[in-house]
Short mmCIF file of C-alpha atoms in Angstrom, two decimals:
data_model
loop_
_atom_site.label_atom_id
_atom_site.label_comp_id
_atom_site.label_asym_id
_atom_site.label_seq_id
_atom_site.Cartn_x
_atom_site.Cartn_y
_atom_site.Cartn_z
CA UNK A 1229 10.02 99.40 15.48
CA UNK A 1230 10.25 96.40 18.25
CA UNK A 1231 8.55 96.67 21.51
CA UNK A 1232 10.52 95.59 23.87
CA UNK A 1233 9.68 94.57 27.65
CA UNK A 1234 12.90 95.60 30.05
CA UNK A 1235 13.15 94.50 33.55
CA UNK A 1236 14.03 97.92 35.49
CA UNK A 1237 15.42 95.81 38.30
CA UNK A 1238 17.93 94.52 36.08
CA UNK A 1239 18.06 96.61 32.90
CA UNK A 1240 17.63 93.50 31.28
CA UNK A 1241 15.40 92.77 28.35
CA UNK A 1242 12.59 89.65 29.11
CA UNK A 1243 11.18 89.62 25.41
CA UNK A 1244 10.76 91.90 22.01
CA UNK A 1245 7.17 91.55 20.76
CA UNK A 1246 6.44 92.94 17.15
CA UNK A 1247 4.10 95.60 16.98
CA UNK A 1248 0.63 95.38 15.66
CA UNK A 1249 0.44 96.07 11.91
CA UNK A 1250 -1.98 98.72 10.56
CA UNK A 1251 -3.73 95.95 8.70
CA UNK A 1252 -3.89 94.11 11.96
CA UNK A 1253 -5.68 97.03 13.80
CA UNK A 1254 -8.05 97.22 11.11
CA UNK A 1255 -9.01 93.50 11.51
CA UNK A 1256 -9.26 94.19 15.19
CA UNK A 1257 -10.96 97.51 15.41
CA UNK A 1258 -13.60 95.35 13.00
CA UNK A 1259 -13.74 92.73 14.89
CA UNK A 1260 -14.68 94.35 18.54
CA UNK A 1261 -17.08 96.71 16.90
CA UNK A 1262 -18.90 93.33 15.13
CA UNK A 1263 -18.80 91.35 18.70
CA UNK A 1264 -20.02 94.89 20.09
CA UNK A 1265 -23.19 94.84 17.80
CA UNK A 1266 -24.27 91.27 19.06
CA UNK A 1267 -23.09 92.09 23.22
CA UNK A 1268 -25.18 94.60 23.95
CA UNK A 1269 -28.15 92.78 23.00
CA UNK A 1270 -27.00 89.91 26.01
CA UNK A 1271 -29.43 89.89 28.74
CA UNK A 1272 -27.60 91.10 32.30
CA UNK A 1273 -27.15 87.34 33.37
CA UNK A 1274 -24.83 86.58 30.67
CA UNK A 1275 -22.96 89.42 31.68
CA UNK A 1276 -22.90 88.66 34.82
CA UNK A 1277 -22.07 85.45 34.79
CA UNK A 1278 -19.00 86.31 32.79
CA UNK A 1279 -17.85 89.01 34.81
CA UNK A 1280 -17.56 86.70 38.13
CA UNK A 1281 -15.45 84.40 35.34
CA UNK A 1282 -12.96 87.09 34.69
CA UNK A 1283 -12.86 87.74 38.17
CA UNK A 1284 -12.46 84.09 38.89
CA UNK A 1285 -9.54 83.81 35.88
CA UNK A 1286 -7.51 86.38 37.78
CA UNK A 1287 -7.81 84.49 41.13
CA UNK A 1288 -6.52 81.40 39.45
CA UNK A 1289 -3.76 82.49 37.98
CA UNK A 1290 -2.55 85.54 40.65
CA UNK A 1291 0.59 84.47 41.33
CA UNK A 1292 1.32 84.58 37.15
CA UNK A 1293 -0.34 87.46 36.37
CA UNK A 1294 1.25 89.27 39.68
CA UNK A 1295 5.47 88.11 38.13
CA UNK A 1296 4.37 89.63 34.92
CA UNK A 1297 3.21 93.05 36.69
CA UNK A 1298 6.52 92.71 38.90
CA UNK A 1299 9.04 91.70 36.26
CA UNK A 1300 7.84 94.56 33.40
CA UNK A 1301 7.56 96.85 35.56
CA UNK A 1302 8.66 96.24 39.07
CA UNK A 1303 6.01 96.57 41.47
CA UNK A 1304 7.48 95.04 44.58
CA UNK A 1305 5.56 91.12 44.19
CA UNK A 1306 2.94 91.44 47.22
CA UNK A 1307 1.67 94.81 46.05
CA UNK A 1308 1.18 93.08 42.41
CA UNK A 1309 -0.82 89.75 44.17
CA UNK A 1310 -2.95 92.80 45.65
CA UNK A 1311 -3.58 94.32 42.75
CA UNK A 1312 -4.74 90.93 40.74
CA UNK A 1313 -7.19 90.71 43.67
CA UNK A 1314 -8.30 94.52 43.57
CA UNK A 1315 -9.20 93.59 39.87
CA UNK A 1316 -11.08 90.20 41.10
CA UNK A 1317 -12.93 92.12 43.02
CA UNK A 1318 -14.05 94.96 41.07
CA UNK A 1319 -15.10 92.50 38.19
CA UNK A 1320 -17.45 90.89 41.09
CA UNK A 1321 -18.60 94.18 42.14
CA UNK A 1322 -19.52 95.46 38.49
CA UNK A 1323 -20.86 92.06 37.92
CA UNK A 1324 -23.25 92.48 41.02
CA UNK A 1325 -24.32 96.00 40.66
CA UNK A 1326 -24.32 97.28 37.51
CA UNK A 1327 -27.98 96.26 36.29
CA UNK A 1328 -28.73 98.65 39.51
CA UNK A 1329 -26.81 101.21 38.77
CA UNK A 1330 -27.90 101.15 34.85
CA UNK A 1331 -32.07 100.13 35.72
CA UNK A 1332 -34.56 102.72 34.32
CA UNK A 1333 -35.51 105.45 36.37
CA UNK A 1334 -39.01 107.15 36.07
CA UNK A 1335 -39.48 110.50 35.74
CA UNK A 1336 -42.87 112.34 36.54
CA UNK A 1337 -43.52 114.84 33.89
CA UNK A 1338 -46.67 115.64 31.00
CA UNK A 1339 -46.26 112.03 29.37
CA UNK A 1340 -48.17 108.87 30.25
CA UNK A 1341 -44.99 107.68 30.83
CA UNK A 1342 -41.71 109.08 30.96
CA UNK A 1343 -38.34 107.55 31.92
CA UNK A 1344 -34.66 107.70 31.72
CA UNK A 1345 -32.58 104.66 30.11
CA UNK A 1346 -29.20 104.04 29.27
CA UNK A 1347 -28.05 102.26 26.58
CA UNK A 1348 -24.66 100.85 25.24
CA UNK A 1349 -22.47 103.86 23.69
CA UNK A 1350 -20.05 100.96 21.59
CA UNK A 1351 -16.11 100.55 21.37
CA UNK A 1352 -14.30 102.83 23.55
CA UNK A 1353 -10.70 103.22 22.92
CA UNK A 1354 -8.82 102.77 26.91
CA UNK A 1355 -4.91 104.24 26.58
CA UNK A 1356 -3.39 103.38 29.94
CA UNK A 1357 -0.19 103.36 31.67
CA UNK A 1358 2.18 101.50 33.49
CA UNK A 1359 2.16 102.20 36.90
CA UNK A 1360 -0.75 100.27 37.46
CA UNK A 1361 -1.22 97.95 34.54
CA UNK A 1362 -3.73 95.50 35.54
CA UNK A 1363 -5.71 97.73 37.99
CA UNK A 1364 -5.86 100.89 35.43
CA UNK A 1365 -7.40 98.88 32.39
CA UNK A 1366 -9.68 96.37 35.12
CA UNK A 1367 -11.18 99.89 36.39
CA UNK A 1368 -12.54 100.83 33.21
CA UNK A 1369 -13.10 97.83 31.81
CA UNK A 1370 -15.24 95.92 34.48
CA UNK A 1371 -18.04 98.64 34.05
CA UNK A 1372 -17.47 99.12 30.67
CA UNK A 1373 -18.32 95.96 29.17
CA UNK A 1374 -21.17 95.31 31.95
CA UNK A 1375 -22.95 98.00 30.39
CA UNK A 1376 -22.58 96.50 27.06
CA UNK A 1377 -19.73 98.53 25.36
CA UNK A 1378 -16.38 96.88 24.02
CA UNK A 1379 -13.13 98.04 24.20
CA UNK A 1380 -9.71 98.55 22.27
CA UNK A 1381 -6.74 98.80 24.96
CA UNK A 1382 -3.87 100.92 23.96
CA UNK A 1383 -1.34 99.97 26.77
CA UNK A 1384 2.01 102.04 27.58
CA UNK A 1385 5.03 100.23 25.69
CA UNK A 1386 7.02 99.22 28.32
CA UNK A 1387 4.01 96.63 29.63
CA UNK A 1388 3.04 94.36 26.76
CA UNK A 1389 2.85 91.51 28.38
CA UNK A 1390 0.83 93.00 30.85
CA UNK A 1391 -1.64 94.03 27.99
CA UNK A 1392 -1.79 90.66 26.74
CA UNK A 1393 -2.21 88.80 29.93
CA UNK A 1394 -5.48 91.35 30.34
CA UNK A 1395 -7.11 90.17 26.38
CA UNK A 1396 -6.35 86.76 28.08
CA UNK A 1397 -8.25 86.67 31.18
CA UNK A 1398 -11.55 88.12 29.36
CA UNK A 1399 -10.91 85.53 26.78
CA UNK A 1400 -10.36 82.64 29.29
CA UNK A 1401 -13.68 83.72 31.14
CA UNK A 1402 -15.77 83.06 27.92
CA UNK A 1403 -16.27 86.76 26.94
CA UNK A 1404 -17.41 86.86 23.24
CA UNK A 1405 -14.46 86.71 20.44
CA UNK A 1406 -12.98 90.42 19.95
CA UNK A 1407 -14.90 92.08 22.56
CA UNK A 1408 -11.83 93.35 24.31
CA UNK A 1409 -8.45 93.62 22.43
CA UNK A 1410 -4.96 94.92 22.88
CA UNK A 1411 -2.69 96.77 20.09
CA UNK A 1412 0.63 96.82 20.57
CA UNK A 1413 1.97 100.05 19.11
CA UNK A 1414 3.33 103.21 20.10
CA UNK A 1415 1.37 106.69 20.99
CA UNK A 1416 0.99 107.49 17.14
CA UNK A 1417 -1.69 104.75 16.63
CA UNK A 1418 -3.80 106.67 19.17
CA UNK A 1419 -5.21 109.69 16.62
CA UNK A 1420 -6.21 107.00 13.88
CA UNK A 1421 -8.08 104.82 16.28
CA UNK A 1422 -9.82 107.83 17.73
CA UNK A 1423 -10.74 109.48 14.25
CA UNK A 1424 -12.35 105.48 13.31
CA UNK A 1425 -15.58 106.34 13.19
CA UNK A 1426 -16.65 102.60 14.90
CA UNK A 1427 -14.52 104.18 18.00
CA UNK A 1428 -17.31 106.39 19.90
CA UNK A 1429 -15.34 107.46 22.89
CA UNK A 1430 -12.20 107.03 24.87
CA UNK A 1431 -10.26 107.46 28.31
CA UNK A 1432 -7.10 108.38 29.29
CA UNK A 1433 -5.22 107.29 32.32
CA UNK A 1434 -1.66 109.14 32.52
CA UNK A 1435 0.19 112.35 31.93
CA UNK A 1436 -0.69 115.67 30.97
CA UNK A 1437 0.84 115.65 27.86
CA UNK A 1438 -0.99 112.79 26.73
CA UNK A 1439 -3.57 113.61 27.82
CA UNK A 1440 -3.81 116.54 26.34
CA UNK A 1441 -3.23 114.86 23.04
CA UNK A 1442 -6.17 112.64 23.55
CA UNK A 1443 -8.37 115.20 24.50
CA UNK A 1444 -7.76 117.34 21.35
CA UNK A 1445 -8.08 115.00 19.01
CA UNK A 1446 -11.23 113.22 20.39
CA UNK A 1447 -12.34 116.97 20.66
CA UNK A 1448 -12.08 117.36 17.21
CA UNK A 1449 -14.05 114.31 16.27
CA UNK A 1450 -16.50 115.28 18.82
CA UNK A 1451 -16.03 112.24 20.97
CA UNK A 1452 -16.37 111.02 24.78
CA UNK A 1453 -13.33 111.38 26.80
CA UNK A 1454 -12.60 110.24 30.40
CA UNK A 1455 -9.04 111.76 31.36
CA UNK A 1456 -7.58 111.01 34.60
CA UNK A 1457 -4.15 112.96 34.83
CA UNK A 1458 -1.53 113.82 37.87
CA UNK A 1459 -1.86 114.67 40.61
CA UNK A 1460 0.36 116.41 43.63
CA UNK A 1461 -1.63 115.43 46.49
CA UNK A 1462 -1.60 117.21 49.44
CA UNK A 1463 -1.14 115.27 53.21
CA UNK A 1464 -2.60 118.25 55.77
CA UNK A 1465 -1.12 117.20 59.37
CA UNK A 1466 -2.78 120.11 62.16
CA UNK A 1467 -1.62 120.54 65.34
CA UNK A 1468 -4.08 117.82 66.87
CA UNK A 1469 -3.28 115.13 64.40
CA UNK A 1470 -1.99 111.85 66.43
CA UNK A 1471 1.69 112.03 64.63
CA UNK A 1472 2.65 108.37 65.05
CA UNK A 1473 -0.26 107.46 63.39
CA UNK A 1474 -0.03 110.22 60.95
CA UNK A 1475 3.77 109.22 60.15
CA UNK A 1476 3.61 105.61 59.00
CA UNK A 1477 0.13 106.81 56.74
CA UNK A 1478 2.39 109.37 55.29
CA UNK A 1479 5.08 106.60 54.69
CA UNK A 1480 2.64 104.22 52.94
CA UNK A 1481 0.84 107.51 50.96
CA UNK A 1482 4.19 108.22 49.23
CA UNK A 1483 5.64 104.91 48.84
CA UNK A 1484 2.70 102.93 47.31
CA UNK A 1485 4.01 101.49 44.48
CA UNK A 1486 7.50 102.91 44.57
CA UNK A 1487 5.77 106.32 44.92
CA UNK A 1488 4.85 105.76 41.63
CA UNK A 1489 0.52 106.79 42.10
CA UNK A 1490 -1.46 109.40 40.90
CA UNK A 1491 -3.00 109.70 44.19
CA UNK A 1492 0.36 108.81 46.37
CA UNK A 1493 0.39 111.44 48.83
CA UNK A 1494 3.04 114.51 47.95
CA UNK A 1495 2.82 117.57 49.98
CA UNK A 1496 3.03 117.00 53.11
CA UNK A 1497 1.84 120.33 54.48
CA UNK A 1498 2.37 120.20 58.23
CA UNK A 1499 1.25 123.61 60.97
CA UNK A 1500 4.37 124.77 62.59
CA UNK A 1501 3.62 123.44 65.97
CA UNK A 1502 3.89 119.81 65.09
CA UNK A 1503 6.17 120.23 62.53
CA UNK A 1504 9.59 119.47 63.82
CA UNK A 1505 7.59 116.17 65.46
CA UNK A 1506 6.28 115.25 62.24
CA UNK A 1507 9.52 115.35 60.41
CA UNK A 1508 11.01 113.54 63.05
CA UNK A 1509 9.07 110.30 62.88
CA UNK A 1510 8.57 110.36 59.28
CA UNK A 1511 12.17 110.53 58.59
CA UNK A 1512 12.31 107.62 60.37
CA UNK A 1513 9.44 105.72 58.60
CA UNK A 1514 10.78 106.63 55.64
CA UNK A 1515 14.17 105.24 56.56
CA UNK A 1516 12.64 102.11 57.67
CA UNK A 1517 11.29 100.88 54.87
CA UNK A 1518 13.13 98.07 52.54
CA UNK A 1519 14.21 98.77 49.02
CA UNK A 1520 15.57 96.14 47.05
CA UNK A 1521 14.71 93.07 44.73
CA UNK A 1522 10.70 93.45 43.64
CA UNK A 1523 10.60 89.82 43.64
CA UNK A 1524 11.38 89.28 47.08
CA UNK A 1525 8.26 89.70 49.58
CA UNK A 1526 10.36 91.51 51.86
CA UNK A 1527 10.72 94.46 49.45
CA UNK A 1528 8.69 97.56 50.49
CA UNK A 1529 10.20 100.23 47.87
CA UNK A 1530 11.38 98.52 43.92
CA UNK A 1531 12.82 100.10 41.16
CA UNK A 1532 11.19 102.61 39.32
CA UNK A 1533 9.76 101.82 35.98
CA UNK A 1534 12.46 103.04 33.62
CA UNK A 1535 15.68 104.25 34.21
CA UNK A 1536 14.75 107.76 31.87
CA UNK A 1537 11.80 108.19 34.75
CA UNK A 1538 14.48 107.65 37.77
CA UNK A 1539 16.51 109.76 36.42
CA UNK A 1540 14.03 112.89 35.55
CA UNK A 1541 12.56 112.35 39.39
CA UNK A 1542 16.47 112.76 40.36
CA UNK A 1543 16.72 116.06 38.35
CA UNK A 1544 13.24 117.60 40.37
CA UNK A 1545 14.63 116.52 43.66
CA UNK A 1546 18.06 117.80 42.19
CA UNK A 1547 16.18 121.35 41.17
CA UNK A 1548 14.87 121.74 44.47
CA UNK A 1549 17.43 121.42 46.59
CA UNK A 1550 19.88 123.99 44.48
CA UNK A 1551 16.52 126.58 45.03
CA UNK A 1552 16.70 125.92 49.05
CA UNK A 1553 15.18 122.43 49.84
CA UNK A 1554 17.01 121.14 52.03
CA UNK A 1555 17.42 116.97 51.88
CA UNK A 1556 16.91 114.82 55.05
CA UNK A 1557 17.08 111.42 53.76
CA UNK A 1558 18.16 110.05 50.42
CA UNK A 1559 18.12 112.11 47.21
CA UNK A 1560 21.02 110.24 45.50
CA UNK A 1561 21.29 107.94 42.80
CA UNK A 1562 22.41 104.37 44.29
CA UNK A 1563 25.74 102.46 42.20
CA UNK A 1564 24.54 99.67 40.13
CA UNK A 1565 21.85 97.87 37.70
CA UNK A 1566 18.60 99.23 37.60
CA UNK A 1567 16.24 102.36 38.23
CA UNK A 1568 16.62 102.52 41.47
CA UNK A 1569 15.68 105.71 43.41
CA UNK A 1570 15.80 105.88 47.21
CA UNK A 1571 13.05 106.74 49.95
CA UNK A 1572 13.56 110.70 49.31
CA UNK A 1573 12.60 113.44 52.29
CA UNK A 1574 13.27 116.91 51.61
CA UNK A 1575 12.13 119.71 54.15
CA UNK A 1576 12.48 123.80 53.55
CA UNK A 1577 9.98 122.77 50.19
CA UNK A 1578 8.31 126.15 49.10
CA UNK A 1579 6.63 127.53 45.80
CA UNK A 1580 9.20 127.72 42.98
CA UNK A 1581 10.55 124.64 43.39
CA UNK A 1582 9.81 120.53 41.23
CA UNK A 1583 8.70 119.29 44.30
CA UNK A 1584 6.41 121.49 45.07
CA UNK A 1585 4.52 122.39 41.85
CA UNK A 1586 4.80 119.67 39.73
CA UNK A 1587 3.99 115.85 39.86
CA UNK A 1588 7.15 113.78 41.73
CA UNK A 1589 6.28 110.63 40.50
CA UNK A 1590 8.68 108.48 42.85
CA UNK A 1591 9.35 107.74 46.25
CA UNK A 1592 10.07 111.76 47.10
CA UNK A 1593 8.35 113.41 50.16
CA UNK A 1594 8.28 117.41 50.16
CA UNK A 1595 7.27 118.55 53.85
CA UNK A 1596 6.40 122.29 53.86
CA UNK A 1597 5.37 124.19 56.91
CA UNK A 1598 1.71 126.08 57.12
CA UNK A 1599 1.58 129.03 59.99
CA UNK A 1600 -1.61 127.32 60.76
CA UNK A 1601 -5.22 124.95 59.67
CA UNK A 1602 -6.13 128.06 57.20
CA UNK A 1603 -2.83 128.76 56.27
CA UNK A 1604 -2.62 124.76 55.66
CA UNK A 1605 -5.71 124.43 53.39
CA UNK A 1606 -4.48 127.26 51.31
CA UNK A 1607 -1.08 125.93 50.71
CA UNK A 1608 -2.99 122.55 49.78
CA UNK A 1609 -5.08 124.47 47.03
CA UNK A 1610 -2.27 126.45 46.04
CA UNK A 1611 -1.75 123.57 43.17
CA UNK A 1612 -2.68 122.88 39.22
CA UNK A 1613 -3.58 119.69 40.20
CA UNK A 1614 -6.55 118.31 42.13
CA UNK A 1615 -6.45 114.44 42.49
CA UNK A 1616 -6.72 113.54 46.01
CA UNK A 1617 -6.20 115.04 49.43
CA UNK A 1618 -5.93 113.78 52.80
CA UNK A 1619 -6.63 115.29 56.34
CA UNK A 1620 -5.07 113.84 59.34
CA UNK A 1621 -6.51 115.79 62.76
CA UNK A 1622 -8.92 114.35 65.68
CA UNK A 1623 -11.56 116.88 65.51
CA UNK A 1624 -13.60 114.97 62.98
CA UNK A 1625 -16.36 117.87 62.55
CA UNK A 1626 -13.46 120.07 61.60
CA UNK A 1627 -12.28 117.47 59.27
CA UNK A 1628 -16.02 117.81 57.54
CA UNK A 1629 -15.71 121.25 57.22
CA UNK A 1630 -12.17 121.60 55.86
CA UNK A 1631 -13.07 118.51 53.11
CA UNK A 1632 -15.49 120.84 51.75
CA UNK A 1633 -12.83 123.45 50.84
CA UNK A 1634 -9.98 121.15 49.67
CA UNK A 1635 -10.25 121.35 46.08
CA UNK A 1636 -9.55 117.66 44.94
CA UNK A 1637 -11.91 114.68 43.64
CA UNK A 1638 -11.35 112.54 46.67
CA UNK A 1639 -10.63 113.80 50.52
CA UNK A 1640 -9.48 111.18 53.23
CA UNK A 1641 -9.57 111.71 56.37
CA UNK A 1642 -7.29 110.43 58.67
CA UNK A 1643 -6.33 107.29 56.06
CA UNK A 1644 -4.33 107.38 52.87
CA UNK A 1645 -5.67 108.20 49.00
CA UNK A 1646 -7.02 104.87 47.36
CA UNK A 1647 -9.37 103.73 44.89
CA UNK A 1648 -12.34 101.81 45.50
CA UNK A 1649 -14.97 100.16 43.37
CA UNK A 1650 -17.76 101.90 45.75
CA UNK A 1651 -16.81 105.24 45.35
CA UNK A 1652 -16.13 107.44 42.34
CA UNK A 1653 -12.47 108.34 41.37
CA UNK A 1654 -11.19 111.28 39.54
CA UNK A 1655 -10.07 114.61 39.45
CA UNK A 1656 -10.18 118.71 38.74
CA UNK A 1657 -8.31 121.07 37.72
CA UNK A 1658 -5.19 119.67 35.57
CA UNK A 1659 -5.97 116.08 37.12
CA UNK A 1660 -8.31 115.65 34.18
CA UNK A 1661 -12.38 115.47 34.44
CA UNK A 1662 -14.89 112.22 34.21
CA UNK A 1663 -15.11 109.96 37.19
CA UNK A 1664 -14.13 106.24 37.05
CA UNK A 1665 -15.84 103.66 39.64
CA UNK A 1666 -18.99 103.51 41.39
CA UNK A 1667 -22.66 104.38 39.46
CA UNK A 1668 -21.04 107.35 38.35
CA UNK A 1669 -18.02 105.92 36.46
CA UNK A 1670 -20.17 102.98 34.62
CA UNK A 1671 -22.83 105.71 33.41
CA UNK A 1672 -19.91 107.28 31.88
CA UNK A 1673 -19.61 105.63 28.71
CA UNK A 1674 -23.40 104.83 28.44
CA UNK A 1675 -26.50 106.85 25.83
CA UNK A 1676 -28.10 108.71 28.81
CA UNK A 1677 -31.70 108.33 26.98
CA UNK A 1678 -34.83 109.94 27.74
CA UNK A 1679 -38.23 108.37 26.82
CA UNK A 1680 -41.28 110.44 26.69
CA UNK A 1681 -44.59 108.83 25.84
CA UNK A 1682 -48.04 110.25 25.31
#
C-alpha cells in the first residue's frame, strides 16, 4: 500500500511515496547498525563538530523545511520556522554538553579505583508522530547520536516528507553513511524492527494505544523503551492569579499548534471566586485568535492534521455537551475543504464527560470550577494522565508548595507547558515513563557501567 502525504488545509494530495520494502529495511537496519559499530568509537570533537552542522543545515534551509512541516501537516508557517530553530538549537546544545553530561564520575568505595561510565547502547528504533514532526525526532535524536548510538526513525504516515527531510539534514551535515535512517511503512513494521536483535532499544512518542503496543513487544524482547504518551494537562487559576495575564497564557496553552500538544494546556480548573472573570476574558482570547490558511503568517489556529482526527475531537466535544457541558464558543464543524475545527470553550465540564477524562487533542478548552486551592489541586490529580501542569497565582511560596503535590512530570508556574533542551521532559501515570532532554534524557539510551579496580 501507497503512502500518501494529504494537505489537511485542502484535502488535497501533495505526493504518494512507495513504502519501504522488507528487503529494503533489511539493507537499512544493516547498514545503521555497521555505521553504529565504527561511531561510537569517534572521539567527542567529531561529534561535536557535526552536531553544530546539523544544527547549521536546519538554519539554512528553515524556510523549506518549515513549508514541508506546514503543508503535511498544517502547522500554521511561523510556528513551523520556530520549530526548525527549536531543533537548531537543541543540536547546539547536545553538541555543547553532552561530553559533560556523559564524563566519568568517581565513586569512593573498596577499589583503588572505582568509577561510573557510560557507553554507547547501539541502534535505537524512534516511532514518532505528527504533531510535531521535526521537533519530536530532533529531541531524541540530538542526544542520541552524541552519545554514540544510531537510530532507525519510524515516522507517522501522514508526514513522509517530513521524515525524509530529517535523514537529509544529518546527511547534509556530514554524519557517517546510515547512521540515521527513515522507513517508510505503516505501524506493522514496528514489531519486526523491535524483535531485530541489532535494534537494542526504542522510544515512543504518541498515543496510548501505540504505545502500549511498543511497550509489549519491546517487553517481550527485553528491550529499552522511552514512552512519552497523552496527556490532559491541568491549568490551576486561584483566586489571586492576575486573570488578564492568566487568560491570554491559557489561550496560547491550548492553541499551540492547533491544540494539537501533548502538553497543551486542557483543564482549566478555575476556584469559584474568579471563575466567572476567568471565563470572561478567556472567551474572549479564545475568540480573538485567527484561524485560517497555515501558510499565511497571520494564521494563529490551522487545520487539524486529518480530517478522521477533526472529526473524533468533534464527537468528544459533541459527548460532552449532550452529558451537561455547556458550549461558549465554537464547537461546530465549519462548511468547506479541510479539517478544520474551531477555537472550542465549553464551561459546566465535570467527571463523566470526553473533555474531561480523556486527551482533547484540538483546539478545545474545558473550564471546570474548584470550591477552592485544595479542592483545585485535587480536581487536577483527579486524571490518568500526568504530562504537565501549570499554576497561575501570585503567592509564589504557595506555588512551591502546591508543585510538589501536582502529580505531573513538569509544573509551570505562572507560564505555559513547553519543552526545553535544559530541563527533562516526560511523564507518569498513563503519560508514559523515561525522560527526554537534559542529562537525564541523553543517559537514557546509554550502558550505565560501573568499573571497579583493585
Amino acid at each position: 500500500m501507497s503512502i500518501q502525504s494529504v494537505n489537511p488545509a485542502t484535502g488535497e494530495v501533495i505526493e504518494t511515496l512507495e513504502p519501504t520494502s522488507a528487503a529494503q529495511v533489511e539493507q537499512i537496519v544493516a547498514g545503521v547498525h555497521a555505521a553504529f559499530r565504527e561511531w561510537r568509537t569517534q572521539p567527542w570533537s567529531r561529534r561535536s563538530a557535526l552536531m553544530h552542522k546539523a544544527a547549521a543545515e536546519l538554519r539554512a534551509r528553515q524556510s523549506e523545511y518549515a513549508a514541508i512541516m506546514t503543508r503535511e501537516m498544517g502547522k500554521p508557517i511561523v510556528q513551523s520556522e520556530a520549530e526548525v530553530e527549536k531543533c537548531a538549537v537543541t543540536c547546539d546544545y547536545y553538541a555543547e554538553h553532552a561530553e559533560a553530561f556523559l564524563a566519568e564520575q568517581t565513586r569512593e568505595t573498596d577499589a583503588s579505583r572505582s568509577y561510573v561510565r557510560f557507553d554507547p547502547l547501539g541502534v535505537v528504533l524512534a516511532v514518532m508522530p505528527w504533531n510535531f514532526p521535526f521537533w519530536q525526532v530532533f529531541r531524541f535524536a540530538a542526544p542520541a547520536l552524541m552519545a554514540g548510538d544510531a537510530g532507525v526513525l519510524k515516522h507517522a504516515s501522514n508526514v513522509p516528507r517530513c521524515a525524509l527531510a530529517i535523514e537529509e539534514v544529518f546527511r547534509r551535515a556530514g554524519f557517517p553513511s546510515g547512521l540515521f535512517r527513515t522507513v517508510l511503512a505503516d505501524a506493522q513494521v514496528v514489531k519486526g524492527l523491535i524483535a531485530d536483535p541489532r535494534i537494542v532499544a526504542a522510544t515512543l512518542t504518541g498515543s496510548e494505544r501505540a504505545g502500549r503496543a511498543v511497550a509489549e513487544q519491546a517487553g517481550r524482547q527485553i528491550k529499552k523503551t522511552v514512552l512519552e504518551l497523552g496527556g490532559s494537562d491541568p491549568f490551576v487559576v486561584l483566586a489571586d492569579a492576575d486573570l488578564d495575564v492568566a487568560a491570554k497564557g491559557a489561550a496560547e496553552g491550548r492553541l499551540v499548534n492547533s491544540g494539537q500538544s501533548c502538553i497543551a494546556s486542557k483543564r482549566f480548573i478555575v476556584v469559584d471566586a474568579v471563575a466567572d472573570r476567568f471565563l470572561e476574558r478567556f472567551r474572549e482570547e479564545l475568540a480573538s485568535r485567527r484561524m485560517g490558511d497555515p501558510t499565511s503568517r497571520d494564521t494563529q489556529v490551522g487545520p487539524q492534521a486529518r480530517v478522521d482526527l477533526r472529526d473524533e475531537l468533534h464527537q468528544q466535544v459533541a459527548e460532552s455537551v449532550k452529558r451537561g457541558a455547556r458550549t461558549l464558543l465554537g464547537g461546530e464543524v465549519p462548511a468547506g475543504r479541510g479539517a478544520f475545527y474551531p477555537p472550542t470553550l465549553l464551561s459546566m465540564v465535570d467527571r463523566g464527560m470526553p473533555a474531561f477524562d480523556e486527551e482533547t487533542f484540538g483546539p478545545v478548552a474545558a473550564v471546570i470550577r474548584a470550591k477552592d486551592e485544595g479542592d483545585a489541586i485535587r480536581l487536577a490529580n483527579d486524571s490518568s494522565f500526568g504530562l504537565g501542569a501549570s499554576l497561575w497565582t501570585r503567592d509564589l511560596a504557595r506555588a512551591e508548595r502546591l508543585a510538589a503535590e501536582v502529580e505531573a512530570g513538569a509544573v509551570f508556574v505562572n507560564g505555559v507547558v513547553k519543552s526545553d533542551p535544559r530541563l527533562p521532559f516526560g511523564g507518569i501515570k498513563r503519560s508514559g515513563y523515561g525522560r527526554e532532554l537534559s542529562e537525564y534524557g541523553i543517559r537514557e539510551f546509554v550502558n550505565v557501567k560501573s568499573v571497579w579496580i583493585r
